[in-house]
PDB file of C-alpha atoms in Angstrom:
ATOM      1  CA  MET X  25       6.152 105.546  53.050  1.00 48.00           C
ATOM      2  CA  ASP X  26       8.377 102.776  51.695  1.00 51.00           C
ATOM      3  CA  ARG X  27       7.555  99.116  51.223  1.00 55.00           C
ATOM      4  CA  VAL X  28       8.954  98.062  54.602  1.00 46.00           C
ATOM      5  CA  GLN X  29       6.735 100.519  56.410  1.00 50.00           C
ATOM      6  CA  LEU X  30       3.712  99.389  54.396  1.00 56.00           C
ATOM      7  CA  LEU X  31       4.498  95.786  55.301  1.00 52.00           C
ATOM      8  CA  LEU X  32       4.865  96.546  59.005  1.00 50.00           C
ATOM      9  CA  LEU X  33       1.604  98.490  58.971  1.00 56.00           C
ATOM     10  CA  GLY X  34      -0.273  95.950  56.875  1.00 61.00           C
ATOM     11  CA  LEU X  35       0.660  92.939  59.021  1.00 58.00           C
ATOM     12  CA  PRO X  36      -1.209  93.990  62.208  1.00 59.00           C
ATOM     13  CA  LEU X  37      -4.120  95.285  60.105  1.00 64.00           C
ATOM     14  CA  PHE X  38      -4.338  91.920  58.344  1.00 65.00           C
ATOM     15  CA  LEU X  39      -4.258  90.060  61.675  1.00 62.00           C
ATOM     16  CA  PHE X  40      -6.908  92.369  63.080  1.00 60.00           C
ATOM     17  CA  CYS X  41      -9.224  91.833  60.092  1.00 67.00           C
ATOM     18  CA  SER X  42      -8.717  88.059  60.240  1.00 65.00           C
ATOM     19  CA  ASP X  43      -9.595  88.034  63.966  1.00 61.00           C
ATOM     20  CA  LEU X  44     -12.785  89.982  63.265  1.00 56.00           C
ATOM     21  CA  ILE X  45     -13.742  87.614  60.442  1.00 66.00           C
ATOM     22  CA  ASN X  46     -13.147  84.531  62.600  1.00 58.00           C
ATOM     23  CA  LEU X  47     -15.079  86.086  65.468  1.00 52.00           C
ATOM     24  CA  PHE X  48     -18.257  86.925  63.550  1.00 55.00           C
ATOM     25  CA  ALA X  49     -18.159  84.307  60.794  1.00 55.00           C
ATOM     26  CA  PRO X  50     -20.742  81.504  61.149  1.00 58.00           C
ATOM     27  CA  PRO X  51     -19.440  77.977  61.706  1.00 53.00           C
ATOM     28  CA  PRO X  52     -18.842  75.998  58.509  1.00 53.00           C
ATOM     29  CA  PRO X  53     -21.648  73.629  57.515  1.00 58.00           C
ATOM     30  CA  LYS X  54     -21.141  69.985  58.287  1.00 54.00           C
ATOM     31  CA  PRO X  55     -20.512  67.812  55.234  1.00 52.00           C
ATOM     32  CA  PRO X  56     -23.406  65.516  54.339  1.00 56.00           C
ATOM     33  CA  ALA X  57     -23.017  62.006  55.580  1.00 49.00           C
ATOM     34  CA  HIS X  58     -22.785  59.362  52.880  1.00 49.00           C
ATOM     35  CA  HIS X  59     -24.503  56.193  53.989  1.00 48.00           C
ATOM     36  CA  GLN X  60     -23.454  52.904  52.458  1.00 46.00           C
ATOM     37  CA  PRO X  61     -25.723  50.254  54.012  1.00 45.00           C
ATOM     38  CA  SER X  62     -24.187  47.291  52.214  1.00 42.00           C
ATOM     39  CA  ILE X  63     -20.623  48.123  53.266  1.00 39.00           C
ATOM     40  CA  GLN X  64     -21.638  49.089  56.798  1.00 42.00           C
ATOM     41  CA  GLN X  65     -23.376  45.773  57.359  1.00 39.00           C
ATOM     42  CA  THR X  66     -20.242  43.850  56.454  1.00 36.00           C
ATOM     43  CA  LEU X  67     -18.106  45.877  58.860  1.00 39.00           C
ATOM     44  CA  ASP X  68     -20.406  45.749  61.917  1.00 43.00           C
ATOM     45  CA  PHE X  69     -19.176  43.752  64.874  1.00 40.00           C
ATOM     46  CA  PRO X  70     -21.625  41.775  67.014  1.00 41.00           C
ATOM     47  CA  SER X  71     -21.057  43.957  70.074  1.00 42.00           C
ATOM     48  CA  GLN X  72     -21.723  47.108  68.055  1.00 44.00           C
ATOM     49  CA  LYS X  73     -24.935  45.675  66.615  1.00 44.00           C
ATOM     50  CA  ALA X  74     -26.120  44.722  70.068  1.00 42.00           C
ATOM     51  CA  SER X  75     -25.416  48.195  71.423  1.00 41.00           C
ATOM     52  CA  ARG X  76     -27.494  49.807  68.670  1.00 47.00           C
ATOM     53  CA  THR X  77     -30.374  47.378  68.685  1.00 42.00           C
ATOM     54  CA  GLY X  78     -30.853  46.021  72.174  1.00 46.00           C
ATOM     55  CA  GLY X  79     -28.765  48.462  74.210  1.00 50.00           C
ATOM     56  CA  SER X  80     -26.627  45.642  75.594  1.00 53.00           C
ATOM     57  CA  GLY X  81     -23.193  47.077  74.783  1.00 69.00           C
ATOM     58  CA  ILE X  82     -20.395  46.946  77.313  1.00 76.00           C
ATOM     59  CA  GLY X  83     -20.570  50.675  77.971  1.00 78.00           C
ATOM     60  CA  PHE X  84     -24.329  51.102  77.668  1.00 86.00           C
ATOM     61  CA  GLY X  85     -25.725  53.409  80.348  1.00 87.00           C
ATOM     62  CA  ASN X  86     -22.336  54.945  81.191  1.00 92.00           C
ATOM     63  CA  THR X  87     -21.229  58.493  80.399  1.00 93.00           C
ATOM     64  CA  VAL X  88     -17.650  59.718  80.157  1.00 95.00           C
ATOM     65  CA  LYS X  89     -16.956  63.454  80.066  1.00 95.00           C
ATOM     66  CA  ILE X  90     -13.647  64.885  78.880  1.00 96.00           C
ATOM     67  CA  ASP X  91     -13.111  68.539  79.803  1.00 96.00           C
ATOM     68  CA  PHE X  92     -10.097  69.888  77.931  1.00 95.00           C
ATOM     69  CA  CYS X  93      -8.439  73.221  77.202  1.00 93.00           C
ATOM     70  CA  SER X  94      -9.629  74.163  73.721  1.00 88.00           C
ATOM     71  CA  SER X  95      -7.192  77.076  73.405  1.00 86.00           C
ATOM     72  CA  CYS X  96      -4.265  74.705  74.132  1.00 89.00           C
ATOM     73  CA  SER X  97      -4.887  72.606  71.000  1.00 87.00           C
ATOM     74  CA  TYR X  98      -5.950  69.612  73.100  1.00 93.00           C
ATOM     75  CA  ARG X  99      -8.975  68.841  70.909  1.00 93.00           C
ATOM     76  CA  GLY X 100      -7.047  66.317  68.810  1.00 93.00           C
ATOM     77  CA  THR X 101      -6.068  64.344  71.913  1.00 94.00           C
ATOM     78  CA  ALA X 102      -9.626  64.500  73.247  1.00 94.00           C
ATOM     79  CA  VAL X 103     -11.068  63.219  69.959  1.00 95.00           C
ATOM     80  CA  THR X 104      -8.523  60.377  69.901  1.00 94.00           C
ATOM     81  CA  MET X 105      -9.489  59.341  73.431  1.00 94.00           C
ATOM     82  CA  LYS X 106     -13.180  59.595  72.543  1.00 94.00           C
ATOM     83  CA  ASN X 107     -12.796  57.286  69.542  1.00 95.00           C
ATOM     84  CA  MET X 108     -10.754  54.838  71.598  1.00 94.00           C
ATOM     85  CA  LEU X 109     -13.370  54.673  74.360  1.00 94.00           C
ATOM     86  CA  GLU X 110     -16.266  54.285  71.933  1.00 92.00           C
ATOM     87  CA  THR X 111     -14.430  51.418  70.239  1.00 92.00           C
ATOM     88  CA  SER X 112     -13.409  49.691  73.479  1.00 91.00           C
ATOM     89  CA  PHE X 113     -16.794  50.136  75.218  1.00 92.00           C
ATOM     90  CA  PRO X 114     -19.611  49.933  72.647  1.00 91.00           C
ATOM     91  CA  GLY X 115     -22.651  51.905  73.737  1.00 90.00           C
ATOM     92  CA  ILE X 116     -20.748  54.320  75.988  1.00 93.00           C
ATOM     93  CA  HIS X 117     -21.589  58.033  75.746  1.00 94.00           C
ATOM     94  CA  VAL X 118     -18.527  60.310  75.561  1.00 95.00           C
ATOM     95  CA  ILE X 119     -18.950  64.088  75.943  1.00 94.00           C
ATOM     96  CA  LEU X 120     -16.277  66.615  74.968  1.00 95.00           C
ATOM     97  CA  ASP X 121     -16.393  70.049  76.573  1.00 94.00           C
ATOM     98  CA  ASN X 122     -14.138  73.041  77.102  1.00 93.00           C
ATOM     99  CA  TYR X 123     -12.504  73.556  80.490  1.00 94.00           C
ATOM    100  CA  PRO X 124     -12.327  77.346  80.952  1.00 91.00           C
ATOM    101  CA  ALA X 125      -9.475  79.193  82.600  1.00 91.00           C
ATOM    102  CA  PRO X 126      -9.967  80.678  86.095  1.00 90.00           C
ATOM    103  CA  LEU X 127     -12.145  83.775  86.259  1.00 90.00           C
ATOM    104  CA  PRO X 128      -9.309  86.263  87.061  1.00 90.00           C
ATOM    105  CA  LYS X 129      -7.333  85.122  84.005  1.00 90.00           C
ATOM    106  CA  ARG X 130     -10.411  85.358  81.781  1.00 88.00           C
ATOM    107  CA  LEU X 131     -11.179  88.874  83.005  1.00 90.00           C
ATOM    108  CA  LEU X 132      -7.575  89.935  82.484  1.00 91.00           C
ATOM    109  CA  SER X 133      -7.620  88.516  78.956  1.00 89.00           C
ATOM    110  CA  LYS X 134     -10.494  90.904  78.140  1.00 89.00           C
ATOM    111  CA  VAL X 135      -8.270  93.863  79.048  1.00 90.00           C
ATOM    112  CA  ILE X 136      -5.550  92.922  76.535  1.00 90.00           C
ATOM    113  CA  PRO X 137      -7.516  94.021  73.407  1.00 89.00           C
ATOM    114  CA  VAL X 138      -8.325  97.351  75.071  1.00 89.00           C
ATOM    115  CA  PHE X 139      -4.618  97.909  75.710  1.00 88.00           C
ATOM    116  CA  GLN X 140      -3.762  96.935  72.124  1.00 89.00           C
ATOM    117  CA  PHE X 141      -6.258  99.303  70.545  1.00 88.00           C
ATOM    118  CA  GLY X 142      -5.271 102.041  72.989  1.00 86.00           C
ATOM    119  CA  VAL X 143      -1.566 101.893  72.073  1.00 86.00           C
ATOM    120  CA  ILE X 144      -2.266 101.611  68.338  1.00 85.00           C
ATOM    121  CA  GLY X 145      -4.810 104.430  68.488  1.00 84.00           C
ATOM    122  CA  ILE X 146      -2.447 106.789  70.321  1.00 84.00           C
ATOM    123  CA  ILE X 147       0.388 106.115  67.888  1.00 83.00           C
ATOM    124  CA  MET X 148      -1.801 106.568  64.814  1.00 83.00           C
ATOM    125  CA  ALA X 149      -3.610 109.660  66.142  1.00 80.00           C
ATOM    126  CA  GLY X 150      -0.453 111.658  66.831  1.00 78.00           C
ATOM    127  CA  GLU X 151       0.367 114.347  69.352  1.00 80.00           C
ATOM    128  CA  GLN X 152      -2.961 116.187  68.978  1.00 79.00           C
ATOM    129  CA  ILE X 153      -4.778 113.468  70.929  1.00 80.00           C
ATOM    130  CA  PHE X 154      -3.050 114.266  74.244  1.00 80.00           C
ATOM    131  CA  PRO X 155      -4.670 117.704  74.795  1.00 80.00           C
ATOM    132  CA  ARG X 156      -8.052 115.996  74.356  1.00 77.00           C
ATOM    133  CA  LEU X 157      -7.055 113.484  77.027  1.00 77.00           C
ATOM    134  CA  GLY X 158      -6.110 116.263  79.454  1.00 78.00           C
ATOM    135  CA  PHE X 159      -2.326 116.297  78.912  1.00 79.00           C
ATOM    136  CA  ALA X 160      -0.596 119.545  78.097  1.00 78.00           C
ATOM    137  CA  ALA X 161       2.257 117.746  76.330  1.00 80.00           C
ATOM    138  CA  PRO X 162       2.917 114.147  75.273  1.00 83.00           C
ATOM    139  CA  PRO X 163       4.759 112.042  77.886  1.00 82.00           C
ATOM    140  CA  PRO X 164       8.377 111.051  77.185  1.00 82.00           C
ATOM    141  CA  TRP X 165       7.548 107.427  76.379  1.00 81.00           C
ATOM    142  CA  TYR X 166       5.352 108.568  73.499  1.00 83.00           C
ATOM    143  CA  TYR X 167       8.319 109.863  71.518  1.00 82.00           C
ATOM    144  CA  SER X 168      10.133 106.556  71.966  1.00 82.00           C
ATOM    145  CA  LEU X 169       7.145 104.673  70.586  1.00 82.00           C
ATOM    146  CA  ARG X 170       6.597 107.232  67.848  1.00 81.00           C
ATOM    147  CA  ALA X 171      10.196 106.921  66.639  1.00 83.00           C
ATOM    148  CA  ASN X 172       9.498 103.326  65.552  1.00 84.00           C
ATOM    149  CA  ARG X 173       5.736 103.369  65.290  1.00 81.00           C
ATOM    150  CA  PHE X 174       5.402 100.516  62.792  1.00 85.00           C
ATOM    151  CA  GLY X 175       7.548  98.200  64.884  1.00 87.00           C
ATOM    152  CA  THR X 176       5.627  99.268  67.982  1.00 86.00           C
ATOM    153  CA  ILE X 177       2.279  98.511  66.343  1.00 87.00           C
ATOM    154  CA  SER X 178       3.412  95.071  65.162  1.00 88.00           C
ATOM    155  CA  SER X 179       4.973  94.186  68.526  1.00 89.00           C
ATOM    156  CA  THR X 180       1.914  95.383  70.447  1.00 89.00           C
ATOM    157  CA  TRP X 181      -0.442  93.314  68.318  1.00 90.00           C
ATOM    158  CA  LEU X 182       1.629  90.116  68.303  1.00 91.00           C
ATOM    159  CA  LEU X 183       2.552  90.291  71.997  1.00 90.00           C
ATOM    160  CA  GLY X 184      -1.045  91.084  72.952  1.00 89.00           C
ATOM    161  CA  ASN X 185      -2.347  88.069  71.039  1.00 90.00           C
ATOM    162  CA  PHE X 186       0.217  85.838  72.756  1.00 90.00           C
ATOM    163  CA  LEU X 187      -0.726  87.121  76.215  1.00 90.00           C
ATOM    164  CA  GLN X 188      -4.440  86.768  75.483  1.00 88.00           C
ATOM    165  CA  SER X 189      -3.979  83.160  74.356  1.00 88.00           C
ATOM    166  CA  PHE X 190      -1.922  82.412  77.480  1.00 89.00           C
ATOM    167  CA  LEU X 191      -4.523  83.911  79.810  1.00 90.00           C
ATOM    168  CA  GLN X 192      -7.377  82.013  78.153  1.00 88.00           C
ATOM    169  CA  SER X 193      -5.635  78.635  78.462  1.00 91.00           C
ATOM    170  CA  SER X 194      -6.300  76.383  81.455  1.00 92.00           C
ATOM    171  CA  GLY X 195      -3.997  73.465  80.588  1.00 93.00           C
ATOM    172  CA  ALA X 196      -6.693  71.052  81.719  1.00 94.00           C
ATOM    173  CA  PHE X 197      -7.540  67.555  80.518  1.00 96.00           C
ATOM    174  CA  GLU X 198     -10.028  66.216  83.052  1.00 96.00           C
ATOM    175  CA  VAL X 199     -11.810  62.883  82.609  1.00 96.00           C
ATOM    176  CA  SER X 200     -14.822  61.763  84.631  1.00 94.00           C
ATOM    177  CA  CYS X 201     -17.039  58.682  84.391  1.00 93.00           C
ATOM    178  CA  ASN X 202     -20.667  58.884  85.542  1.00 91.00           C
ATOM    179  CA  GLY X 203     -19.902  62.140  87.327  1.00 90.00           C
ATOM    180  CA  GLU X 204     -16.907  60.801  89.288  1.00 93.00           C
ATOM    181  CA  PRO X 205     -13.332  61.983  88.517  1.00 94.00           C
ATOM    182  CA  VAL X 206     -11.131  59.424  86.810  1.00 94.00           C
ATOM    183  CA  PHE X 207      -8.065  61.387  85.690  1.00 95.00           C
ATOM    184  CA  SER X 208      -6.896  64.984  86.122  1.00 95.00           C
ATOM    185  CA  LYS X 209      -4.061  66.529  84.154  1.00 95.00           C
ATOM    186  CA  LEU X 210      -4.060  69.486  86.548  1.00 94.00           C
ATOM    187  CA  LYS X 211      -3.081  67.091  89.370  1.00 94.00           C
ATOM    188  CA  GLU X 212      -0.919  64.596  87.474  1.00 94.00           C
ATOM    189  CA  HIS X 213       0.756  67.202  85.201  1.00 93.00           C
ATOM    190  CA  ARG X 214       0.600  64.809  82.256  1.00 94.00           C
ATOM    191  CA  PHE X 215      -1.789  63.293  79.740  1.00 95.00           C
ATOM    192  CA  PRO X 216      -3.277  59.850  80.347  1.00 93.00           C
ATOM    193  CA  GLY X 217      -2.155  56.990  78.149  1.00 93.00           C
ATOM    194  CA  GLU X 218      -4.765  55.230  76.058  1.00 93.00           C
ATOM    195  CA  ILE X 219      -4.267  51.916  77.865  1.00 94.00           C
ATOM    196  CA  GLU X 220      -4.221  53.673  81.239  1.00 94.00           C
ATOM    197  CA  LEU X 221      -7.458  55.536  80.548  1.00 94.00           C
ATOM    198  CA  LYS X 222      -9.089  52.381  79.193  1.00 94.00           C
ATOM    199  CA  ASP X 223      -8.241  50.517  82.415  1.00 94.00           C
ATOM    200  CA  LEU X 224      -9.514  53.370  84.598  1.00 93.00           C
ATOM    201  CA  ILE X 225     -12.830  53.544  82.754  1.00 94.00           C
ATOM    202  CA  SER X 226     -13.153  49.753  82.798  1.00 92.00           C
ATOM    203  CA  LYS X 227     -12.692  49.641  86.581  1.00 91.00           C
ATOM    204  CA  ARG X 228     -15.228  52.420  87.019  1.00 89.00           C
ATOM    205  CA  ILE X 229     -17.808  50.638  84.842  1.00 89.00           C
ATOM    206  CA  ILE X 230     -17.289  47.336  86.644  1.00 87.00           C
ATOM    207  CA  GLY X 231     -17.557  49.082  90.010  1.00 78.00           C
ATOM    208  CA  SER X 232     -20.820  50.778  89.035  1.00 73.00           C
ATOM    209  CA  ARG X 233     -22.281  47.455  87.850  1.00 66.00           C
ATOM    210  CA  VAL X 234     -21.327  45.775  91.127  1.00 55.00           C
ATOM    211  CA  VAL X 235     -22.997  48.561  93.105  1.00 51.00           C
ATOM    212  CA  ASP X 236     -26.096  48.363  90.930  1.00 52.00           C
ATOM    213  CA  GLY X 237     -26.216  44.582  91.370  1.00 50.00           C
ATOM    214  CA  VAL X 238     -25.989  44.859  95.159  1.00 41.00           C
ATOM    215  CA  GLY X 239     -28.686  47.511  95.189  1.00 41.00           C
ATOM    216  CA  ALA X 240     -30.962  45.401  93.029  1.00 39.00           C
ATOM    217  CA  SER X 241     -30.525  42.370  95.295  1.00 43.00           C
ATOM    218  CA  LEU X 242     -31.335  44.435  98.370  1.00 36.00           C
ATOM    219  CA  TRP X 243     -34.502  45.755  96.765  1.00 35.00           C
ATOM    220  CA  ALA X 244     -35.454  42.216  95.744  1.00 40.00           C
ATOM    221  CA  GLN X 245     -35.215  41.076  99.358  1.00 44.00           C
TER     222      GLN X 245
END
């Protein structure tokens, strides 16, 4: 076995071991927060102080939920929108959550690893595995895969990982305010702009305050 064959065999094994480690490894501990009271007091804005002390921030009592596709690398965009909303509406509660793919795609993504291990196992086991599976002789496609087994193993592993990632992705970036939809990437086929999302949330907050004010006046009567 030459170096090229060792490299082709070691690459899928390395990817497999790294997937197992990432799957069962515990999440990394959060770094300790360093509090600097003197500096924090000089940087506090009046609206932020009011939201922490008296609960009178602009966004106090409102909840925004951002459901995004975590497997699509949308977390960075979701965190940016979260920071923007918390800065624009002090006291608002922003929740980030994963938007899962449809159930058929998720079920199909579970079949991909079985197919990967099946192909790799058959190639590594050799011809003697087919009589145990009930075949008198190996099928013709086996010899084609066996002729370039290291390339077949690498291609099976890499292609399977790509298909699994595609099936687990939903492509969603859904924003709701107080349980009511505000923006949907699945319908608009685009991401919301920061100014656009800020205006949408602002209108929703103002609308909820108007409704609450009307309800309070009716109860007072």
